[in-house]
PDB file of C-alpha atoms in Angstrom:
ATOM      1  CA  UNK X  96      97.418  95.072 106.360  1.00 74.00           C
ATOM      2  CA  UNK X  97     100.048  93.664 104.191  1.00 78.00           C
ATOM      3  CA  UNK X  98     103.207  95.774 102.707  1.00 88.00           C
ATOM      4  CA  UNK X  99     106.000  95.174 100.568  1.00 93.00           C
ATOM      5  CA  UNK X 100     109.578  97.405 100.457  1.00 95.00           C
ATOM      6  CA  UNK X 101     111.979  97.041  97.526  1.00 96.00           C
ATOM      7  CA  UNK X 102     114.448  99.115  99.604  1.00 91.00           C
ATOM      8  CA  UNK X 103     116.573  99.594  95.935  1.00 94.00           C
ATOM      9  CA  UNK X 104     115.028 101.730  93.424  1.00 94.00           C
ATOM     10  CA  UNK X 105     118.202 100.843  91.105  1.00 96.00           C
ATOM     11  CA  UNK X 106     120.798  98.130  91.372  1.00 97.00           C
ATOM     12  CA  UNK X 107     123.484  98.524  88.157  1.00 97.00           C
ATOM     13  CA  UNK X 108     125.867  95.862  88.349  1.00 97.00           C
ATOM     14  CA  UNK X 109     128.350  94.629  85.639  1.00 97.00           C
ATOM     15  CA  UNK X 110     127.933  91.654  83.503  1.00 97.00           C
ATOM     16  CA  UNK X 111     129.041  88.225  85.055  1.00 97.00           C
ATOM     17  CA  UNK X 112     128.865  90.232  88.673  1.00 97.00           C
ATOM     18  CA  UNK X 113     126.436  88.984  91.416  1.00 97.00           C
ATOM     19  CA  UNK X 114     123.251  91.010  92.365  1.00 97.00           C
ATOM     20  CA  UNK X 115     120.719  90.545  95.166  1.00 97.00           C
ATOM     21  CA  UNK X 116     117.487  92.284  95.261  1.00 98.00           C
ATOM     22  CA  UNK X 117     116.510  92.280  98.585  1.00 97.00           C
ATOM     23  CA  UNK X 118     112.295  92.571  99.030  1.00 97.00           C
ATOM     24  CA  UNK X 119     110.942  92.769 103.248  1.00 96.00           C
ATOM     25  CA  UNK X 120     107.400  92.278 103.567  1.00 93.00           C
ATOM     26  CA  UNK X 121     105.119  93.034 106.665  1.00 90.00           C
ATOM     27  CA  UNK X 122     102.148  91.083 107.347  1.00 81.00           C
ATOM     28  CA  UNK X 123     100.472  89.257 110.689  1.00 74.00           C
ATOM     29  CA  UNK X 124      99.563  86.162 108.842  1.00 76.00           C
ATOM     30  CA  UNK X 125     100.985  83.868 106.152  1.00 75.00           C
ATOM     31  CA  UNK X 126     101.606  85.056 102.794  1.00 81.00           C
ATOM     32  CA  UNK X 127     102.360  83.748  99.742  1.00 87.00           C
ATOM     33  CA  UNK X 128     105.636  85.057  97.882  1.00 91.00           C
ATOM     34  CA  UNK X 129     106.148  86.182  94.437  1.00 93.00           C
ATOM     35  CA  UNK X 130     109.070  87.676  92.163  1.00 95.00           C
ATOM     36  CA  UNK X 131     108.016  89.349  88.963  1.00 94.00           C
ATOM     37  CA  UNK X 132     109.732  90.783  86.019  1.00 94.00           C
ATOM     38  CA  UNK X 133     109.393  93.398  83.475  1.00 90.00           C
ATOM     39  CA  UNK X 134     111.506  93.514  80.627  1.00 89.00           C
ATOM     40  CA  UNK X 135     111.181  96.998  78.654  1.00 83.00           C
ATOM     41  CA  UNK X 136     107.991  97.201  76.816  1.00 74.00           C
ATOM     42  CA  UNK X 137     106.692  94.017  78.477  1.00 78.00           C
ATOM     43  CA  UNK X 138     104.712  93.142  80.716  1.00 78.00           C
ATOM     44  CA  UNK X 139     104.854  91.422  84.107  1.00 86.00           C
ATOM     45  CA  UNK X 140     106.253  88.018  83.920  1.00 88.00           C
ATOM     46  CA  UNK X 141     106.082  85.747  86.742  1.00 89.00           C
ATOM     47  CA  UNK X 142     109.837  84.805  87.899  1.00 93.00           C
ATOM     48  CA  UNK X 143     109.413  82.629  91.016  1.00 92.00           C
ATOM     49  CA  UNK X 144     107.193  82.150  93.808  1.00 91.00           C
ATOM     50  CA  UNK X 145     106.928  80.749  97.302  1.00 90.00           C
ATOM     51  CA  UNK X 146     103.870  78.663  98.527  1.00 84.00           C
ATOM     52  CA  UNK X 147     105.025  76.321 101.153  1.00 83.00           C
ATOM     53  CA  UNK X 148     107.625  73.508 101.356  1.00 85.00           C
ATOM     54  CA  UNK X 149     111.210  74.490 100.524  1.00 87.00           C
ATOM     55  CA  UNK X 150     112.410  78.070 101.744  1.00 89.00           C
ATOM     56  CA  UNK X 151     114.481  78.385  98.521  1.00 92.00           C
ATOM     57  CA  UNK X 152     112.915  78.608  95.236  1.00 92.00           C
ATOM     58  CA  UNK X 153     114.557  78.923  91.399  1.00 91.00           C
ATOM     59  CA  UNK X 154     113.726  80.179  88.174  1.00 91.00           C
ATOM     60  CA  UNK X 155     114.391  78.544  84.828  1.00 85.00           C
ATOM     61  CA  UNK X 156     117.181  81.409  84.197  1.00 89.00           C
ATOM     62  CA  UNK X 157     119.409  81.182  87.079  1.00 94.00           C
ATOM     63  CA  UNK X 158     117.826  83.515  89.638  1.00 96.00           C
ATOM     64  CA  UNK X 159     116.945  82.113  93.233  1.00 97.00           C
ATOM     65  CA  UNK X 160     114.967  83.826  96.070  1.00 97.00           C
ATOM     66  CA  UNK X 161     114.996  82.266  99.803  1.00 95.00           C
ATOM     67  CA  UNK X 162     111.836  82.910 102.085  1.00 93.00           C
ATOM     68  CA  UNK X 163     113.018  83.888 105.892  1.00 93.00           C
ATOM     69  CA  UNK X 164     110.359  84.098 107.976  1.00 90.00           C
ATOM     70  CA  UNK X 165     112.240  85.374 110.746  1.00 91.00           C
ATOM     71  CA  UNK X 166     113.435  88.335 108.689  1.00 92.00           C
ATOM     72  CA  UNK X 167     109.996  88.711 106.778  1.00 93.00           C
ATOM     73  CA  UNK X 168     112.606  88.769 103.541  1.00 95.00           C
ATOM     74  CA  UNK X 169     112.102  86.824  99.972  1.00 96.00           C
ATOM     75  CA  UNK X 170     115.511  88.769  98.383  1.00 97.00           C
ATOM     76  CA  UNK X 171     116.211  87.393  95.095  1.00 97.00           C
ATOM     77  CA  UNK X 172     119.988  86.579  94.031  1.00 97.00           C
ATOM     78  CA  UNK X 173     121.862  85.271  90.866  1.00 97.00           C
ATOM     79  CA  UNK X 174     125.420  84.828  91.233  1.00 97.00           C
ATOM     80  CA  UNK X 175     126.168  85.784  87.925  1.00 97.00           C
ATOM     81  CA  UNK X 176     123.896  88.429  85.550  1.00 97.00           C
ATOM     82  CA  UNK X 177     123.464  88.584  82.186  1.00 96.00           C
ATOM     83  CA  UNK X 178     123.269  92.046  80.034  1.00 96.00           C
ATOM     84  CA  UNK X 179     119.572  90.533  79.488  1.00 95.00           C
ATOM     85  CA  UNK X 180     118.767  90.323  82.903  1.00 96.00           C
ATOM     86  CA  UNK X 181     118.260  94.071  82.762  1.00 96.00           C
ATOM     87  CA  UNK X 182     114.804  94.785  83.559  1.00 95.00           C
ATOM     88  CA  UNK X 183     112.689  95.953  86.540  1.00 94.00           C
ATOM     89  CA  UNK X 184     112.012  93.502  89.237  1.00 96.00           C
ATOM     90  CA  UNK X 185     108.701  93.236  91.428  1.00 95.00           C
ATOM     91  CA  UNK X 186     108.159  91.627  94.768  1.00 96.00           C
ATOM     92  CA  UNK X 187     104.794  90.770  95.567  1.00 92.00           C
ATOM     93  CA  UNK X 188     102.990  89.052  98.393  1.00 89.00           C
ATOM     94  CA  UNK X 189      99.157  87.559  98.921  1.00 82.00           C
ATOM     95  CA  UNK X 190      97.138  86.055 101.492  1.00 70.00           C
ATOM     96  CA  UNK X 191      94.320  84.458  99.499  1.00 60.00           C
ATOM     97  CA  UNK X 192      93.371  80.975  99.969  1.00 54.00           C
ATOM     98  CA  UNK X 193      95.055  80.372  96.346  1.00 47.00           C
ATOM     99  CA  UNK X 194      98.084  83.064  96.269  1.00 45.00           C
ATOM    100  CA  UNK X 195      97.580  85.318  93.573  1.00 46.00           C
ATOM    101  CA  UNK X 196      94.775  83.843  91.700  1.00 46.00           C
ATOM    102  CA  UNK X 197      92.406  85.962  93.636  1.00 52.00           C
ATOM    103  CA  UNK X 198      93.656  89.113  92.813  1.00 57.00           C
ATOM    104  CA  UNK X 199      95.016  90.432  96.115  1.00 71.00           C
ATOM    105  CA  UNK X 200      98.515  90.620  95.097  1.00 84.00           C
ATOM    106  CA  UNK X 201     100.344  93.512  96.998  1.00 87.00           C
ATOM    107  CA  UNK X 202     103.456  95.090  94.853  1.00 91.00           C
ATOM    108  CA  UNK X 203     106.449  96.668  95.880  1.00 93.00           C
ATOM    109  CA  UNK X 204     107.480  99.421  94.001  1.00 91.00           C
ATOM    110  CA  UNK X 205     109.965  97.305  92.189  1.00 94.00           C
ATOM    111  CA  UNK X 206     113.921  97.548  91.404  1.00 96.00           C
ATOM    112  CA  UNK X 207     115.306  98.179  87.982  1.00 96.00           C
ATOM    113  CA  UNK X 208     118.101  96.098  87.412  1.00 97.00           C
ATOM    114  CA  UNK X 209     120.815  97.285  84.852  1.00 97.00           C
ATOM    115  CA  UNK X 210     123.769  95.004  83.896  1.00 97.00           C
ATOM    116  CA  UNK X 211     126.187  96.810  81.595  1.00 96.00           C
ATOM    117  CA  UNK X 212     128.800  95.352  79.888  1.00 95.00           C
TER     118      UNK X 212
ATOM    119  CA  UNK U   9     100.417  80.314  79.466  1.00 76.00           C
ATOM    120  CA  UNK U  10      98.086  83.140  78.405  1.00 85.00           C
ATOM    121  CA  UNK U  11      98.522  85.604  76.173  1.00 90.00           C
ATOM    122  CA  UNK U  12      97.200  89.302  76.692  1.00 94.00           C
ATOM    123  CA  UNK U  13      97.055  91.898  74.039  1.00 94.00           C
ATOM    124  CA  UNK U  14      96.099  95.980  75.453  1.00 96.00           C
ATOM    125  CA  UNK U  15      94.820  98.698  73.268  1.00 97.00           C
ATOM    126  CA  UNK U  16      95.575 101.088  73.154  1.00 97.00           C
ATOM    127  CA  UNK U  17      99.807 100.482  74.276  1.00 94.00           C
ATOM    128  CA  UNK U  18      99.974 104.472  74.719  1.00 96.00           C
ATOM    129  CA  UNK U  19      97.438 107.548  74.792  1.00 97.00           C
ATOM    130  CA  UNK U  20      98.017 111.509  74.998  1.00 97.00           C
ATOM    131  CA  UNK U  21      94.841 112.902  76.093  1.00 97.00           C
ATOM    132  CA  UNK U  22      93.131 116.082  77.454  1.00 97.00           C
ATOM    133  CA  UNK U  23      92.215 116.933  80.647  1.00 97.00           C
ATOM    134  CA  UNK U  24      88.282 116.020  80.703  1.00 97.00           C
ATOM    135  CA  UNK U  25      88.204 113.571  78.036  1.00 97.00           C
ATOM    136  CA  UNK U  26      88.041 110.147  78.875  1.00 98.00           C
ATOM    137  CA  UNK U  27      89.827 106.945  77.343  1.00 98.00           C
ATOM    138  CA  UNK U  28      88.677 103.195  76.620  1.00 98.00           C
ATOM    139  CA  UNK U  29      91.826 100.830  77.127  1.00 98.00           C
ATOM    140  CA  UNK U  30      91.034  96.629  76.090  1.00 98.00           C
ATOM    141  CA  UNK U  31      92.063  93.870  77.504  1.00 97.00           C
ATOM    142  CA  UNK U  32      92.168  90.625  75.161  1.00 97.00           C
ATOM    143  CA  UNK U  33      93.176  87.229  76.115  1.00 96.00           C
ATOM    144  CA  UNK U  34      93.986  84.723  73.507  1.00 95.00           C
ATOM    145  CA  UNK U  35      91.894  81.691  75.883  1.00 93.00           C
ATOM    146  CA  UNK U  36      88.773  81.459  78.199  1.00 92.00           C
ATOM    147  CA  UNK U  37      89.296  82.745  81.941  1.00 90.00           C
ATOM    148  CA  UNK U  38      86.855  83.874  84.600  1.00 86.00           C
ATOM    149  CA  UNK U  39      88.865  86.412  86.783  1.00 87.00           C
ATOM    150  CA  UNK U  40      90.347  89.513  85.065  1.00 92.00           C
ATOM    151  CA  UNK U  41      92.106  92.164  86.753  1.00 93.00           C
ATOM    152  CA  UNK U  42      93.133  95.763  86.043  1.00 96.00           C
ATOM    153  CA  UNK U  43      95.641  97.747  87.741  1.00 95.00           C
ATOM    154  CA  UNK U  44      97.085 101.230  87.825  1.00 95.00           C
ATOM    155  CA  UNK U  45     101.046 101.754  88.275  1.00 90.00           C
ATOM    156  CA  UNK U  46     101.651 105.369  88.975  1.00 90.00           C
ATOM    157  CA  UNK U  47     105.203 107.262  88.022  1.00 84.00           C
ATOM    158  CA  UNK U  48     107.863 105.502  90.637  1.00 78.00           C
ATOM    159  CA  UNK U  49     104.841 103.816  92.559  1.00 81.00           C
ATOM    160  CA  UNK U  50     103.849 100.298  92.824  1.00 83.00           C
ATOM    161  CA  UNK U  51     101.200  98.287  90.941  1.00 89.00           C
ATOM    162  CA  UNK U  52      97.730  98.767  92.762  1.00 91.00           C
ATOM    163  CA  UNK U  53      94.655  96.872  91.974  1.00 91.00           C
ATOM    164  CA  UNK U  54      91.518  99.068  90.697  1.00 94.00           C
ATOM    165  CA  UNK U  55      89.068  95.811  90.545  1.00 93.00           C
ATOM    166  CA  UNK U  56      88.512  92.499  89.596  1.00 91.00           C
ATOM    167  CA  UNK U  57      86.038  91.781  86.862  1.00 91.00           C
ATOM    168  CA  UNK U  58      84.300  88.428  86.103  1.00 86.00           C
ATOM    169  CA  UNK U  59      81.831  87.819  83.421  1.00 82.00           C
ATOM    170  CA  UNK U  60      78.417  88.249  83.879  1.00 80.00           C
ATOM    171  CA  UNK U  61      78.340  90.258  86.741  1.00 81.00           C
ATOM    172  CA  UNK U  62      79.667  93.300  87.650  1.00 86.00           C
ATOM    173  CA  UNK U  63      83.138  94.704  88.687  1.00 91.00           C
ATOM    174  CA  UNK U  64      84.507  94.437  92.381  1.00 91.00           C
ATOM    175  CA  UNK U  65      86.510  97.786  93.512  1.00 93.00           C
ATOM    176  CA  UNK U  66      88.872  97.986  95.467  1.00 91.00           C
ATOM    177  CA  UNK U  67      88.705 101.074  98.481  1.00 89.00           C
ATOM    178  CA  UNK U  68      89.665 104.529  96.852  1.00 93.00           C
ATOM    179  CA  UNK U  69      88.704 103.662  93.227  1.00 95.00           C
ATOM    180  CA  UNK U  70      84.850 103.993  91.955  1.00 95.00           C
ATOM    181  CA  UNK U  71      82.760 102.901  89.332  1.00 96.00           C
ATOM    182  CA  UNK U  72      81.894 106.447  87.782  1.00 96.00           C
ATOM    183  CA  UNK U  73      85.532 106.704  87.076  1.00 97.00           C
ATOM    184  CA  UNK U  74      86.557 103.676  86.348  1.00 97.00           C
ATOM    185  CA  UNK U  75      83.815 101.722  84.900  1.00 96.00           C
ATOM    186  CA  UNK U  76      84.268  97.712  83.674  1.00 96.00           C
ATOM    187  CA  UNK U  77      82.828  96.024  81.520  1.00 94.00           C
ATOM    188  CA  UNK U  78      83.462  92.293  81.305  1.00 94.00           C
ATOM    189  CA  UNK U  79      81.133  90.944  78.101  1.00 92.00           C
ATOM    190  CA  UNK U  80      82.882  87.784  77.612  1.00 92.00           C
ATOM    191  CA  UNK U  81      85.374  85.290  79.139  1.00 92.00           C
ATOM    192  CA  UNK U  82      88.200  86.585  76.797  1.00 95.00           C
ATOM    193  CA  UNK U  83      88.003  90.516  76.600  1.00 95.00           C
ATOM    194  CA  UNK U  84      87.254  93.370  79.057  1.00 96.00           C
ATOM    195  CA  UNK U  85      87.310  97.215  78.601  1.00 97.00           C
ATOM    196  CA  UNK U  86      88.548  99.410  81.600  1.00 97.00           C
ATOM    197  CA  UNK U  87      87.386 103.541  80.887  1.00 98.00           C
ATOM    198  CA  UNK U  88      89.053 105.891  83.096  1.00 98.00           C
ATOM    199  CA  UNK U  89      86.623 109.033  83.182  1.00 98.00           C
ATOM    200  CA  UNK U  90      86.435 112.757  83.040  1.00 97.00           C
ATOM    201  CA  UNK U  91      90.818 112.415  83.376  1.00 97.00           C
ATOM    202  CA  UNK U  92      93.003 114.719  85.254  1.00 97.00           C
ATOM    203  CA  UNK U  93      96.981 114.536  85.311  1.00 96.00           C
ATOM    204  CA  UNK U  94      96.652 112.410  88.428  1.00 95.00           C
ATOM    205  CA  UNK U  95      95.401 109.793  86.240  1.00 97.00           C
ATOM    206  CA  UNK U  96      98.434 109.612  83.887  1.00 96.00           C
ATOM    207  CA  UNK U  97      99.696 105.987  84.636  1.00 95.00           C
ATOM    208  CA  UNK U  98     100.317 102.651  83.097  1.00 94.00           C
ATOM    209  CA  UNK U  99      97.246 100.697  83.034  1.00 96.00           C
ATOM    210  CA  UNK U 100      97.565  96.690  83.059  1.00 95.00           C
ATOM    211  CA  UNK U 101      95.329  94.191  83.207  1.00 95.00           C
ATOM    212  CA  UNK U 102      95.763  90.508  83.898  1.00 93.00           C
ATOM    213  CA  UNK U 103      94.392  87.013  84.152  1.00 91.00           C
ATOM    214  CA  UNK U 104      93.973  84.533  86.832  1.00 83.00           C
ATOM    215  CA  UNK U 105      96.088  81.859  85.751  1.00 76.00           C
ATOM    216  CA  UNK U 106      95.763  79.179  87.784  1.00 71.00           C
ATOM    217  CA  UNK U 107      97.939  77.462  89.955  1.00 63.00           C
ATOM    218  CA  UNK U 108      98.539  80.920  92.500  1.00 65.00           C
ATOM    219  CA  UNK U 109     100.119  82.661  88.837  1.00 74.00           C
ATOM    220  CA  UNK U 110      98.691  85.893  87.328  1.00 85.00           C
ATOM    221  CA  UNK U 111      99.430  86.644  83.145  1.00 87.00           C
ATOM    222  CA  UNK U 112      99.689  90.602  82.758  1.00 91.00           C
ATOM    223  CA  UNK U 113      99.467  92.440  79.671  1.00 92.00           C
ATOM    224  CA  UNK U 114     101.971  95.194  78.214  1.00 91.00           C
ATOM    225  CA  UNK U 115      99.636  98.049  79.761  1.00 93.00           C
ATOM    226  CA  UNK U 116      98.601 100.963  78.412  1.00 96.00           C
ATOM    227  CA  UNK U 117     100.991 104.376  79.200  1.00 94.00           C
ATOM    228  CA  UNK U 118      98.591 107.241  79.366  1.00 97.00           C
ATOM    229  CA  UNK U 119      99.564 110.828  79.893  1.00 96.00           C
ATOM    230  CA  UNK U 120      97.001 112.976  80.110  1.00 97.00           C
ATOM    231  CA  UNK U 121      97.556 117.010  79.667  1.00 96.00           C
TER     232      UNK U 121
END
């Protein structure tokens, strides 16, 4: 069975500072990769994810996650945060024949970032 | 993109009572999906509905307490039954969006006394 671990429950960080949220996975076939995001009162956004092809994948707002298969790791990174950056992060992995579309997505129990000024 | 309204966003209810929560999607999709994220737990899936036929569970939830219904490719109704404290939560539901992407909606917080 597959199994995500956000290690960090909370990662504050001051504005302009870099963060990595690191997300470890365990699973005995391939998986598809996913970063979500949950800004207060939202809901779940999509961030990034990884289906094949490049190891390191971006978002539209600066944030970058790098599969490692040998580490079973997809942390995400930004070298530089933003006060509206704060929000609570998900990591979430699949192994259906299209990702997530077929509703087996697996969840960590996400970290909440908080970027002060 | 999709775009995913919930009703109710937050409930208070009594222990017994049970609670309706909507899903409503502002375009046509076949796979809907509700899921229950418990106080510092992950998201887990409860079931997958599609229209016209009836909900899939996933192992430990049931259709006596959590029945589906899915009347149409833009709305679906999720009823959590005969609730205890264990069942306070955020409820969301979400869409298959194509291209290995899932839309959620804002939830629903329940708290039930």
């Amino acid at each position: 069975a597959q199994s995500v671990t956000q290690l960090d429950s909370q990662v504050p960080v001051f504005e302009e500072a870099p963060v990595e949220l690191r997300c470890n996975y365990s699973s005995s076939v391939s998986v598809y990769l996913f970063w979500y995001v949950q800004y207060p009162n939202q809901g779940l956004q999509l961030l990034l994810k990884y289906l094949s092809g490049s190891t390191l994948v971006e978002s539209i707002n600066g944030f970058e996650a790098e599969f490692n298969k040998s580490q079973t790791s997809f942390h995400l990174r930004k070298p530089s945060v933003h006060i509206s950056d704060t929000a609570e992060y998900f990591c979430a992995v699949s192994v259906g024949n299209y990702g997530g579309s077929q509703g087996n997505l697996i969840f960590g129990k996400g970290t909440k970032l908080s970027v002060k000024p | 993109s999709a775009v995913i309204s919930q009703k109710p966003s937050r409930d208070i209810c009594q222990r017994g009572t049970s609670l309706t929560i909507q899903c409503q999607v502002d375009s046509q999709v076949t796979m809907m999906f509700w899921y229950r994220q418990q106080p510092g737990q992950s998201l887990t899936l409860i079931a997958t509905a599609n229209q016209g036929s009836e909900a899939t569970y996933e192992s430990g939830f049931v259709i006596d307490k959590f029945p589906i219904s899915r009347p149409n490719l833009t709305f679906s109704t999720l009823t959590v039954s005969n609730m205890s404290p264990e069942d306070s939560s955020i409820y969301l539901c979400s869409v298959d969006g194509g291209y290995n992407e899932q839309f959620f909606g804002p939830g629903t917080r329940l708290t039930v006394l």
